XYZ file of C-alpha atoms in Angstrom:
732
model
C 20.028 26.198 29.217
C 22.603 23.724 30.575
C 24.389 21.642 27.962
C 27.157 19.050 28.037
C 30.561 20.634 27.406
C 31.335 18.042 24.722
C 28.097 18.583 22.785
C 28.602 18.645 19.016
C 26.260 19.779 16.257
C 26.056 19.286 12.507
C 25.857 22.021 9.872
C 22.136 21.282 9.516
C 21.604 21.863 13.234
C 23.586 25.102 13.063
C 21.251 26.282 10.297
C 18.219 25.558 12.475
C 19.748 27.270 15.523
C 20.586 30.364 13.486
C 17.372 30.375 11.464
C 19.150 30.236 8.094
C 19.595 27.681 5.314
C 22.398 25.125 5.155
C 23.809 26.982 2.150
C 24.252 30.049 4.351
C 26.184 27.997 6.915
C 28.425 26.722 4.121
C 29.055 30.319 3.025
C 29.970 31.275 6.590
C 32.524 28.466 6.733
C 34.189 29.704 3.533
C 34.010 33.461 4.102
C 34.817 33.890 7.799
C 38.183 32.858 9.192
C 36.867 32.985 12.753
C 34.091 30.456 12.120
C 34.634 27.539 14.568
C 36.820 24.709 13.307
C 35.297 21.198 13.197
C 35.704 19.370 16.490
C 34.790 15.919 15.216
C 33.010 13.913 12.562
C 34.270 13.191 9.052
C 35.535 15.600 6.409
C 32.291 15.226 4.449
C 30.083 15.638 7.543
C 31.969 17.618 10.212
C 30.750 18.250 13.738
C 31.176 21.515 15.639
C 31.345 22.345 19.318
C 27.926 23.690 20.286
C 29.137 26.331 22.726
C 31.741 27.617 20.231
C 29.046 27.875 17.579
C 26.685 29.719 19.907
C 29.419 32.165 20.864
C 30.182 32.851 17.189
C 26.484 33.304 16.355
C 26.081 35.693 19.286
C 28.953 37.810 17.952
C 27.132 38.037 14.620
C 23.722 38.876 16.078
C 22.166 35.408 15.671
C 21.978 34.441 19.328
C 18.201 34.759 19.592
C 17.303 32.821 16.453
C 16.965 29.472 18.209
C 13.318 29.211 19.226
C 12.314 26.999 22.165
C 11.267 24.358 19.625
C 14.724 24.431 18.045
C 16.354 24.218 21.462
C 14.283 21.119 22.164
C 15.243 19.564 18.828
C 18.925 20.143 19.414
C 18.790 18.975 23.017
C 16.994 15.778 22.038
C 19.651 15.015 19.461
C 22.473 15.619 21.923
C 20.869 13.695 24.760
C 20.632 9.970 25.316
C 16.970 10.556 26.143
C 14.334 10.234 23.459
C 15.708 7.083 21.867
C 13.618 4.588 23.748
C 10.428 2.812 22.739
C 8.351 3.971 25.655
C 9.322 1.150 28.013
C 12.541 2.684 29.348
C 11.998 6.413 29.307
C 12.006 7.299 25.619
C 10.048 9.770 23.536
C 6.773 8.102 24.551
C 7.368 9.242 28.154
C 8.011 12.787 26.964
C 4.657 12.746 25.132
C 2.950 12.190 28.473
C 4.920 15.031 30.023
C 3.769 17.394 27.240
C 0.149 16.832 28.266
C 0.951 17.427 31.924
C 2.986 20.556 31.174
C 0.236 21.992 28.969
C -2.054 21.976 32.021
C 0.341 24.110 34.071
C 0.537 27.900 34.184
C 3.483 29.745 32.588
C 4.796 30.619 36.050
C 4.704 26.978 37.121
C 6.587 25.931 33.977
C 9.201 28.637 34.541
C 9.707 27.488 38.117
C 10.066 23.865 37.011
C 12.681 24.749 34.374
C 14.806 26.486 37.050
C 14.961 23.477 39.382
C 18.249 21.610 39.931
C 18.660 18.525 37.752
C 17.630 15.925 40.333
C 14.644 17.963 41.562
C 13.552 18.588 37.978
C 13.481 14.858 37.241
C 11.334 14.258 40.334
C 8.988 17.091 39.343
C 8.652 15.719 35.802
C 7.819 12.234 37.106
C 5.160 13.703 39.378
C 3.679 15.764 36.534
C 3.584 12.769 34.182
C 1.935 10.597 36.836
C -0.849 13.168 37.213
C -2.114 12.457 33.668
C -1.138 8.787 33.352
C -4.728 7.541 33.416
C -5.683 9.653 30.405
C -3.131 8.102 28.036
C -2.681 4.453 26.984
C 0.294 2.866 28.739
C 0.824 6.011 30.757
C 2.133 4.394 33.937
C 5.687 3.767 35.062
C 7.313 6.923 33.654
C 10.829 7.421 35.024
C 13.229 10.331 34.593
C 16.729 10.892 35.962
C 19.081 13.791 36.418
C 20.760 13.057 33.083
C 17.430 13.908 31.404
C 17.393 17.422 32.885
C 18.449 19.246 29.698
C 15.631 17.652 27.693
C 13.090 18.221 30.461
C 14.024 21.911 30.748
C 13.793 22.370 27.003
C 10.395 20.655 26.956
C 8.934 22.776 29.764
C 10.177 25.989 28.106
C 8.838 24.913 24.702
C 5.384 24.174 26.145
C 5.424 27.482 28.012
C 6.445 29.614 25.030
C 5.101 27.756 21.986
C 2.317 25.540 23.326
C 1.731 21.831 23.660
C 0.999 21.137 19.992
C 4.290 22.642 18.797
C 6.163 20.638 21.422
C 4.303 17.507 20.410
C 5.274 18.144 16.805
C 8.974 18.299 17.711
C 8.760 14.909 19.407
C 6.771 13.560 16.459
C 9.503 14.573 14.022
C 11.938 12.447 15.984
C 9.983 9.272 16.604
C 6.671 9.298 14.768
C 6.404 11.329 11.581
C 7.309 9.554 8.330
C 8.949 6.702 10.195
C 10.534 4.302 7.745
C 10.592 1.647 10.455
C 6.937 1.882 11.452
C 5.421 3.134 8.207
C 3.527 5.762 10.205
C 2.425 8.874 8.351
C 0.192 11.729 9.417
C -2.879 12.423 7.293
C -2.489 15.970 5.867
C -4.785 18.454 7.609
C -6.753 19.514 4.464
C -7.455 15.863 3.652
C -8.468 15.078 7.239
C -10.864 18.031 7.182
C -12.347 16.839 3.877
C -13.023 13.343 5.206
C -14.689 14.777 8.310
C -16.864 17.125 6.238
C -18.029 14.240 4.060
C -19.862 12.754 7.046
C -23.503 13.899 6.826
C -25.158 15.497 9.798
C -23.338 16.082 13.063
C -22.105 12.716 14.374
C -21.416 12.855 18.100
C -19.577 9.540 18.522
C -16.706 8.979 16.067
C -14.267 6.062 15.816
C -10.931 5.796 14.016
C -9.680 2.186 14.246
C -6.261 3.081 12.770
C -5.905 6.507 14.366
C -2.149 7.036 14.007
C -1.403 10.511 15.328
C -5.090 11.427 15.595
C -5.473 13.816 12.648
C -8.869 12.433 11.589
C -10.285 12.491 15.098
C -9.014 16.047 15.541
C -10.905 16.985 12.374
C -14.036 15.296 13.748
C -13.688 17.260 16.982
C -13.523 20.494 15.000
C -16.829 19.477 13.408
C -18.454 19.058 16.830
C -17.936 15.375 17.723
C -18.246 14.961 21.487
C -16.928 11.388 21.854
C -13.680 10.352 20.154
C -12.515 6.736 20.065
C -9.202 5.694 18.560
C -7.049 2.590 18.299
C -3.610 2.022 16.780
C -1.296 -0.959 16.627
C 1.753 1.179 17.559
C 1.729 2.096 21.282
C 3.710 5.283 20.692
C 1.210 6.387 18.038
C -1.722 5.653 20.339
C -0.102 7.700 23.084
C 0.693 10.557 20.724
C -2.874 10.526 19.413
C -4.360 10.622 22.913
C -2.126 13.525 23.966
C -2.862 15.495 20.800
C -6.609 15.029 21.157
C -6.585 15.988 24.825
C -4.653 19.142 23.912
C -6.937 20.225 21.061
C -10.429 18.848 21.709
C -12.958 21.255 23.272
C -13.548 20.925 27.028
C -15.953 18.136 27.883
C -14.992 15.955 24.914
C -14.619 12.259 25.725
C -11.288 10.905 24.465
C -10.576 7.181 24.567
C -7.537 5.788 22.720
C -6.202 2.223 22.926
C -3.045 0.513 21.700
C -3.717 -2.786 19.892
C -4.373 -4.261 16.442
C -7.983 -3.334 15.623
C -8.572 -6.294 13.302
C -7.081 -8.922 15.629
C -7.828 -7.362 19.033
C -10.687 -4.876 18.785
C -10.503 -2.604 21.846
C -14.108 -1.423 21.387
C -16.020 -4.606 20.476
C -19.372 -3.257 21.673
C -19.013 0.295 20.358
C -21.731 1.452 17.949
C -20.434 4.718 16.525
C -22.349 7.400 14.652
C -19.462 7.650 12.193
C -16.098 6.096 11.366
C -13.115 7.897 9.852
C -10.109 5.833 8.844
C -6.857 5.978 6.889
C -5.874 2.299 7.234
C -2.510 0.733 6.359
C -2.240 -0.218 2.671
C -1.075 -3.502 1.137
C -0.807 -5.400 4.430
C -0.848 -9.143 3.713
C -0.383 -9.986 7.406
C -3.669 -8.508 8.556
C -5.014 -11.707 10.107
C -6.463 -13.563 7.117
C -5.876 -17.054 8.561
C -7.155 -16.529 12.113
C -10.082 -14.255 11.124
C -11.557 -16.347 8.310
C -14.867 -16.899 10.178
C -15.113 -13.489 11.813
C -18.720 -12.176 11.998
C -17.578 -8.788 10.715
C -17.273 -10.161 7.166
C -20.954 -9.594 6.369
C -20.096 -8.750 2.751
C -17.707 -11.627 2.122
C -14.385 -12.860 3.457
C -11.636 -10.483 2.237
C -8.839 -12.126 0.262
C -5.348 -12.175 1.750
C -4.355 -9.315 -0.584
C -7.457 -7.264 0.339
C -6.662 -5.904 3.789
C -8.370 -2.659 2.789
C -11.696 -4.450 2.350
C -11.221 -5.950 5.825
C -10.932 -2.405 7.197
C -14.023 -1.367 5.223
C -16.084 -4.145 6.816
C -14.603 -3.559 10.262
C -15.728 0.077 9.968
C -19.245 -0.876 8.843
C -19.527 -3.333 11.748
C -18.917 -0.489 14.212
C -21.629 1.805 12.819
C -25.145 2.264 14.078
C -27.737 1.537 11.351
C -27.708 4.542 9.054
C -24.267 5.663 10.269
C -21.609 6.757 7.749
C -17.943 5.909 7.278
C -15.292 7.670 5.177
C -12.107 5.740 4.439
C -8.970 6.697 2.506
C -8.001 3.775 0.261
C -5.551 3.011 -2.552
C -6.980 2.932 -6.107
C -6.310 -0.809 -6.471
C -9.117 -1.494 -3.985
C -11.617 -0.284 -6.585
C -10.614 -2.698 -9.323
C -8.407 -5.554 -8.086
C -9.804 -8.898 -9.212
C -9.414 -10.535 -5.788
C -11.861 -8.059 -4.248
C -14.593 -8.316 -6.883
C -17.043 -10.372 -4.802
C -16.831 -8.143 -1.738
C -17.175 -5.012 -3.889
C -20.209 -6.503 -5.594
C -21.894 -7.181 -2.272
C -21.100 -3.702 -0.963
C -22.758 -2.234 -4.066
C -25.679 -4.678 -4.121
C -26.510 -4.166 -0.433
C -26.418 -0.385 -0.708
C -23.500 -0.021 1.737
C -21.316 1.807 -0.787
C -22.523 5.364 -1.358
C -19.700 7.118 -3.206
C -16.109 6.861 -4.416
C -14.071 10.072 -4.727
C -10.761 10.037 -6.629
C -8.115 12.440 -5.285
C -5.240 14.038 -7.207
C -1.804 12.462 -7.134
C 0.093 13.769 -4.112
C -2.887 14.206 -1.779
C -1.277 11.954 0.831
C 1.289 9.202 1.285
C 2.074 7.393 -0.968
C 2.405 10.568 -3.019
C 2.939 8.894 -6.388
C -0.599 7.487 -6.679
C -4.043 9.041 -6.644
C -5.861 7.786 -3.551
C -9.622 7.416 -3.175
C -12.190 8.202 -0.511
C -14.908 5.598 -0.057
C -18.104 6.812 1.613
C -20.191 4.011 3.101
C -23.380 3.749 5.100
C -24.532 0.861 7.239
C -27.907 -0.165 5.753
C -30.947 0.411 7.938
C -33.456 -2.422 8.267
C -36.376 -1.536 6.061
C -34.561 1.478 4.672
C -34.860 2.807 1.134
C -33.125 0.818 -1.611
C -29.988 2.416 -3.037
C -30.349 2.639 -6.822
C -27.083 4.385 -7.725
C -23.549 5.103 -6.521
C -21.826 8.472 -6.861
C -18.407 8.736 -8.505
C -16.361 11.939 -8.320
C -13.028 12.550 -10.033
C -11.146 15.484 -8.509
C -7.859 14.466 -10.130
C -6.379 17.413 -11.952
C -6.261 17.434 -15.758
C -2.926 16.600 -17.319
C -2.029 20.251 -17.885
C -2.532 21.131 -14.238
C -0.701 18.028 -13.070
C 2.333 19.082 -15.096
C 2.118 22.557 -13.612
C 2.104 21.137 -10.084
C 5.038 18.898 -10.929
C 7.168 21.964 -11.510
C 5.998 24.128 -8.636
C 9.509 25.046 -7.689
C 11.920 23.671 -5.120
C 10.510 21.506 -2.366
C 12.674 22.607 0.512
C 13.718 19.888 2.902
C 11.115 17.374 1.787
C 8.238 19.761 1.217
C 4.833 18.185 0.979
C 3.186 17.610 -2.361
C -0.092 17.556 -0.454
C 0.315 21.162 0.679
C 0.853 22.332 -2.920
C -2.483 20.954 -4.145
C -5.439 23.215 -4.764
C -7.397 21.872 -1.810
C -10.091 24.505 -2.238
C -10.936 23.077 -5.658
C -10.703 19.450 -4.521
C -12.877 20.091 -1.465
C -15.424 22.111 -3.426
C -15.828 19.452 -6.106
C -16.022 16.521 -3.685
C -18.336 18.177 -1.159
C -20.549 19.831 -3.748
C -21.212 16.613 -5.639
C -21.638 14.464 -2.508
C -24.001 16.856 -0.736
C -26.182 17.252 -3.840
C -26.274 13.488 -4.370
C -27.007 12.698 -0.715
C -29.861 15.232 -0.659
C -31.674 13.640 -3.628
C -29.928 10.788 -5.487
C -32.719 10.450 -8.048
C -32.542 14.124 -9.057
C -28.750 14.306 -9.181
C -27.596 15.497 -12.607
C -23.833 15.339 -12.122
C -21.121 17.361 -13.818
C -19.554 16.041 -17.022
C -15.989 14.958 -16.443
C -16.226 15.496 -12.668
C -19.184 13.730 -11.057
C -21.654 11.095 -12.167
C -24.224 8.819 -10.504
C -24.084 5.292 -11.937
C -26.945 2.831 -11.593
C -26.216 -0.143 -9.361
C -27.186 -2.584 -12.113
C -24.548 -1.059 -14.413
C -21.839 -1.594 -11.815
C -22.539 -5.276 -11.211
C -20.705 -6.634 -14.244
C -17.909 -9.203 -14.437
C -15.278 -6.867 -12.946
C -17.238 -4.521 -10.623
C -14.613 -1.882 -11.355
C -15.353 1.148 -9.172
C -12.589 3.413 -10.518
C -14.042 6.947 -10.781
C -11.935 7.996 -13.784
C -13.326 5.125 -15.868
C -16.915 5.928 -14.956
C -16.832 9.730 -14.798
C -14.745 10.735 -17.779
C -16.891 8.636 -20.078
C -19.617 11.222 -19.465
C -17.761 14.069 -21.254
C -19.745 13.408 -24.427
C -22.839 14.640 -22.587
C -21.590 18.254 -22.624
C -23.775 20.582 -24.676
C -21.750 21.882 -27.691
C -23.207 25.405 -27.550
C -22.514 25.670 -23.814
C -18.909 24.496 -24.159
C -18.269 26.840 -27.099
C -19.608 29.815 -25.119
C -17.508 28.877 -22.091
C -14.353 28.499 -24.205
C -14.935 31.875 -25.884
C -15.522 33.668 -22.575
C -12.380 32.111 -21.084
C -10.359 33.105 -24.165
C -11.492 36.743 -23.867
C -10.527 36.773 -20.187
C -7.134 35.381 -21.161
C -6.563 38.259 -23.593
C -7.352 40.789 -20.843
C -5.069 38.968 -18.400
C -2.234 38.971 -20.938
C -2.516 42.761 -21.272
C -2.452 43.192 -17.488
C 0.570 40.904 -17.244
C 2.405 42.985 -19.845
C 1.704 46.139 -17.858
C 2.969 44.570 -14.621
C 6.103 43.285 -16.353
C 6.932 46.800 -17.553
C 7.995 47.976 -14.082
C 11.817 48.327 -13.850
C 12.338 50.126 -10.557
C 15.548 48.416 -9.415
C 19.292 48.687 -9.985
C 22.286 46.378 -9.575
C 23.781 46.412 -6.078
C 27.323 46.816 -7.365
C 30.272 44.456 -7.153
C 28.758 42.259 -4.419
C 25.405 41.538 -2.847
C 24.290 43.819 -0.057
C 24.500 42.516 3.511
C 22.532 43.750 6.506
C 21.874 43.087 10.154
C 18.639 41.223 10.817
C 16.308 40.550 13.725
C 13.911 37.681 14.239
C 10.170 38.224 14.324
C 10.285 37.060 17.940
C 12.694 39.907 18.749
C 10.585 42.453 16.843
C 7.442 41.290 18.644
C 9.134 41.613 22.033
C 10.194 45.121 21.080
C 6.665 46.118 20.055
C 7.453 46.630 16.358
C 4.814 44.092 15.380
C 2.250 41.707 16.820
C 1.871 38.084 15.749
C -1.664 36.683 15.669
C -3.048 33.268 14.836
C -6.235 31.267 15.010
C -6.249 29.028 18.080
C -8.690 26.551 19.666
C -10.683 28.065 22.494
C -9.148 27.546 25.886
C -5.590 26.974 24.603
C -2.568 29.020 25.481
C -0.162 30.315 22.826
C 2.756 32.701 22.721
C 0.967 35.180 20.461
C -1.257 38.058 21.497
C -4.383 36.619 19.970
C -6.668 39.249 21.305
C -4.819 42.217 19.880
C -6.749 44.138 17.315
C -9.946 42.182 17.827
C -10.877 38.568 17.330
C -14.018 36.870 16.251
C -16.119 33.768 16.528
C -17.205 32.147 13.242
C -20.256 33.701 11.708
C -21.117 35.155 8.351
C -17.561 36.432 7.802
C -15.427 34.822 5.121
C -12.209 33.039 6.105
C -8.807 33.639 4.503
C -6.979 30.359 3.938
C -3.428 29.452 3.008
C -4.712 28.296 -0.350
C -6.182 31.767 -0.968
C -2.735 33.304 -0.464
C -1.093 30.727 -2.728
C -3.646 31.270 -5.518
C -3.862 35.041 -5.161
C -7.590 34.728 -4.425
C -9.885 36.471 -1.974
C -11.125 34.898 1.277
C -12.952 31.678 0.381
C -12.891 29.540 3.540
C -15.983 28.145 5.221
C -16.694 29.862 8.580
C -18.150 26.569 9.838
C -14.608 25.175 9.815
C -13.669 27.569 12.631
C -16.025 26.054 15.166
C -14.625 26.148 18.726
C -11.774 28.473 17.786
C -10.895 32.121 18.294
C -10.019 33.734 14.960
C -8.463 37.211 14.630
C -10.191 39.669 12.306
C -7.929 40.799 9.456
C -7.299 44.546 9.053
C -5.881 46.574 6.162
C -2.080 46.538 6.337
C -1.767 43.170 8.068
C 0.893 40.886 6.620
C -0.410 37.363 6.019
C 1.959 34.398 5.676
C 1.039 30.791 4.901
C 1.845 28.458 7.811
C 2.741 25.546 5.505
C 5.642 25.972 3.087
C 5.228 24.376 -0.326
C 5.872 24.899 -4.011
C 6.672 28.197 -5.682
C 3.315 29.864 -5.039
C 3.328 33.125 -3.032
C 3.880 32.685 0.694
C 2.863 36.180 1.820
C 0.620 39.113 1.007
C -0.470 42.413 2.521
C -4.140 42.639 3.435
C -6.162 45.165 1.478
C -9.841 46.052 1.305
C -10.705 42.588 -0.080
C -9.285 40.871 3.001
C -10.265 43.432 5.649
C -12.926 42.091 7.993
C -12.325 38.441 7.070
C -11.388 35.874 9.707
C -7.905 34.417 9.812
C -7.776 30.768 8.729
C -6.072 28.102 10.871
C -3.057 27.684 8.557
C -2.117 31.365 8.219
C 0.096 33.585 10.402
C -0.862 37.247 10.765
C 1.804 39.910 11.405
C 0.441 43.326 12.394
C 3.261 45.886 12.039
C 3.519 49.233 13.789
C 3.368 51.556 10.724
C 5.665 54.034 12.452
C 8.409 51.383 12.565
C 7.757 48.829 9.812
C 6.484 49.145 6.244
C 3.931 46.411 5.513
C 5.097 45.564 1.975
C 8.743 45.599 3.054
C 7.825 43.152 5.828
C 5.819 40.912 3.485
C 8.607 40.811 0.921
C 11.249 39.609 3.341
C 8.975 37.323 5.389
C 7.889 35.508 2.222
C 11.411 35.155 0.781
C 12.323 31.585 -0.178
C 15.471 31.409 1.963
C 13.712 32.981 4.945
C 10.838 30.499 4.740
C 13.249 27.560 4.358
C 15.262 28.617 7.387
C 12.143 28.975 9.551
C 10.427 25.751 8.461
C 10.396 22.454 10.303
C 8.963 19.031 9.557
C 9.363 16.317 6.973
C 6.140 15.398 5.175
C 4.652 18.836 5.856
C 6.904 21.889 6.334
C 5.491 24.160 9.037
C 6.676 27.754 9.257
C 7.726 28.881 12.756
C 6.816 32.592 12.699
C 9.187 33.642 15.466
C 12.207 32.372 13.498
C 11.599 34.490 10.388
C 14.172 37.248 10.005
C 13.791 40.883 8.901
C 16.572 43.342 7.934
C 16.999 46.343 10.230
C 16.605 49.340 7.890
C 15.370 52.929 8.284
C 11.671 53.398 7.557
C 12.273 55.487 4.435
C 14.474 52.769 2.956
C 11.904 50.138 3.962
C 9.319 52.012 1.915
C 11.497 51.907 -1.193
C 11.863 48.157 -0.800
C 8.157 47.899 -0.051
C 7.207 49.631 -3.298
C 9.410 47.198 -5.248
C 7.922 44.205 -3.419
C 4.406 45.479 -4.158
C 5.173 45.484 -7.888
C 6.716 42.006 -7.637
C 3.530 40.799 -5.957
C 1.398 42.360 -8.711
C 3.543 40.664 -11.366
C 3.191 37.292 -9.660
C -0.584 37.627 -9.278
C -1.065 38.618 -12.921
C 1.215 35.786 -14.090
C -0.755 33.270 -12.030
C -4.054 34.522 -13.428
C -2.808 34.419 -17.016
C -1.357 30.938 -16.557
C -4.581 29.582 -15.095
C -6.669 31.094 -17.873
C -4.270 29.818 -20.557
C -4.437 26.285 -19.175
C -8.217 26.493 -18.811
C -8.665 27.812 -22.353
C -6.403 25.161 -23.867
C -8.136 22.423 -21.896
C -11.629 23.523 -22.955
C -10.637 23.789 -26.603
C -8.806 20.444 -26.656
C -11.648 18.710 -24.807
C -14.242 20.173 -27.177
C -12.311 19.192 -30.304
C -11.650 15.623 -29.147
C -15.142 15.206 -27.636
C -16.955 16.323 -30.787
C -18.545 19.462 -29.315
C -16.246 21.830 -31.260
C -15.283 21.749 -34.953
C -12.359 23.518 -36.638
C -13.687 26.602 -38.410
C -13.704 26.504 -42.227
C -12.959 30.240 -42.268
C -9.508 29.879 -40.705
C -6.670 29.775 -43.201
C -4.078 27.101 -42.552
C -0.528 28.359 -42.236
C 2.462 26.332 -43.452
C 5.040 25.385 -40.830
C 7.451 28.221 -40.035
C 11.062 27.679 -40.894
C 12.180 28.362 -37.335
C 9.674 25.989 -35.710
C 11.095 23.119 -33.631
C 11.407 19.689 -35.242
């Protein structure tokens, strides 16, 4: 790909080009005399000539590590293009080109990338103009010959890695976690949860603060046929429209507008079946003065400090009678004094159905536990709501401490990805679906879910904090039931401890000698091109990816279980809901497949080898599947190196959420017999990790049950246990 002769790169960019960590680049600089000398920058942050670096990497066998996505990242950084705001040919224009390129064939994209600079700019303008009407502010895109390097990199990235990957690269630069705009993407597991909390199958869904479109994408996966979005940031609105048009099933109506929803509603006459929204928090300039007499405030005029309650009422105003809304809100909305009157009216009128507390770290801001409010627009003459559901999915203190030490968070790894989303989703959905089916018969779950009578909520504070209302119900636990549960968990812990001891007894390894072993490596992309393995993934129907998704069979959702990234992290069997794979093609897992989580987080396992428990399950959307040729690659050897911390870090991109690029993972080139020796060692390491996880979970669960029973009055210290004096070597 053409580059400017004076192009310079940082050590961080070298690490991404080579597919290694920054620490490895630092080691290269110290150990190899022929490593390129700095060509600019400061002593603390040197810059290196790009072509000299590429030549050195090629001599060391790293020339192919730079994926098309990495080439695009580097080219964007080195180019003057991509720094605009959308009015003069910045990243916003490139977003439009991604959509146009995604509609071309691979041959057409290859031909475009080979055009001379001036002709390429003309071709890109023509392509962008062809989709201008589908995207807000899509007209007037201009490119020049100086943009050719970026345009080539973009076309190649779309051709080889797909439109969504290309869109993600542009998002990292201008959209994701922007300190200037305050724009953050809703984590995928949370977006899916909000969409699943909407009863029925809403066809027309609105997100009035759509950002990058994550919530509307989740609604589309659940079958929504009409998607309406609005965002105050034009670049976010454009990104959302492009993303939805890339991922939504054919025939889906996508309409996204750029404007302030509260001040300038782009859909004033829209009556939606459902609303999903993750609105901005703590915004005191939401329009309090000019909107004081707005007809949307049917439940009371929100105070200046209550922008969230303005978004709640805006959402209700856009619903058809009986329609539902799910909003992600900060915990202060549930109890702040300035919002008491509006909260009281929402409860009294029956508009508020449920409040679900999430664990700390579920989404930005990560340091507080956010809440999901589920609302329904009252139907004239409808049944009176007698109670409101409160669910507390926040993890107990012991689990929260465990998550706080889940290992290194490489390059800003997401706390959200390290949460046990299977547990959170199960608790929230289970309680809400049971309550919605029959509120009067709902029994709740002590310490997790409780239905509170409306009359009990309408006190002087109208505090709707789930923890206050749910955890007070722990005293309702039956003593005999808790004692039996604690005893059963304790017995399981004893068995797990014995299994852990057995796994820890394996000692099949020796010291390498005076220095660590070094080896030549190849990227997964190289191995796939050579036929040593096949990379599979779950993709939306009708999309084009670089992987051979049909190899080895693929399936439509049915009765099969789904293996999720959380299952790999927890060492559990397939537990995903097949309904979540609507409108996608999912490969069927076979024995010997290597499964790697697509999102890097925490210290939980990243990879495993599929056995009988996984065989026949469908591959989840956040898991990469590597199918090795057994005559050339040992499965456990492959899993061990693919899941290695440094390998994952070097192949991960992103800021809030670290996404693993499968083609950039590296594997040592070793004879098959030697691979098998490594594979046997990795299999024992995996067994040790699984047994340690199981024992840790059972220990925490046992301690929590016992402590809760003793403090809640359900358990009493036995009179038959002899007290022991403090040991002399105990800590003081």
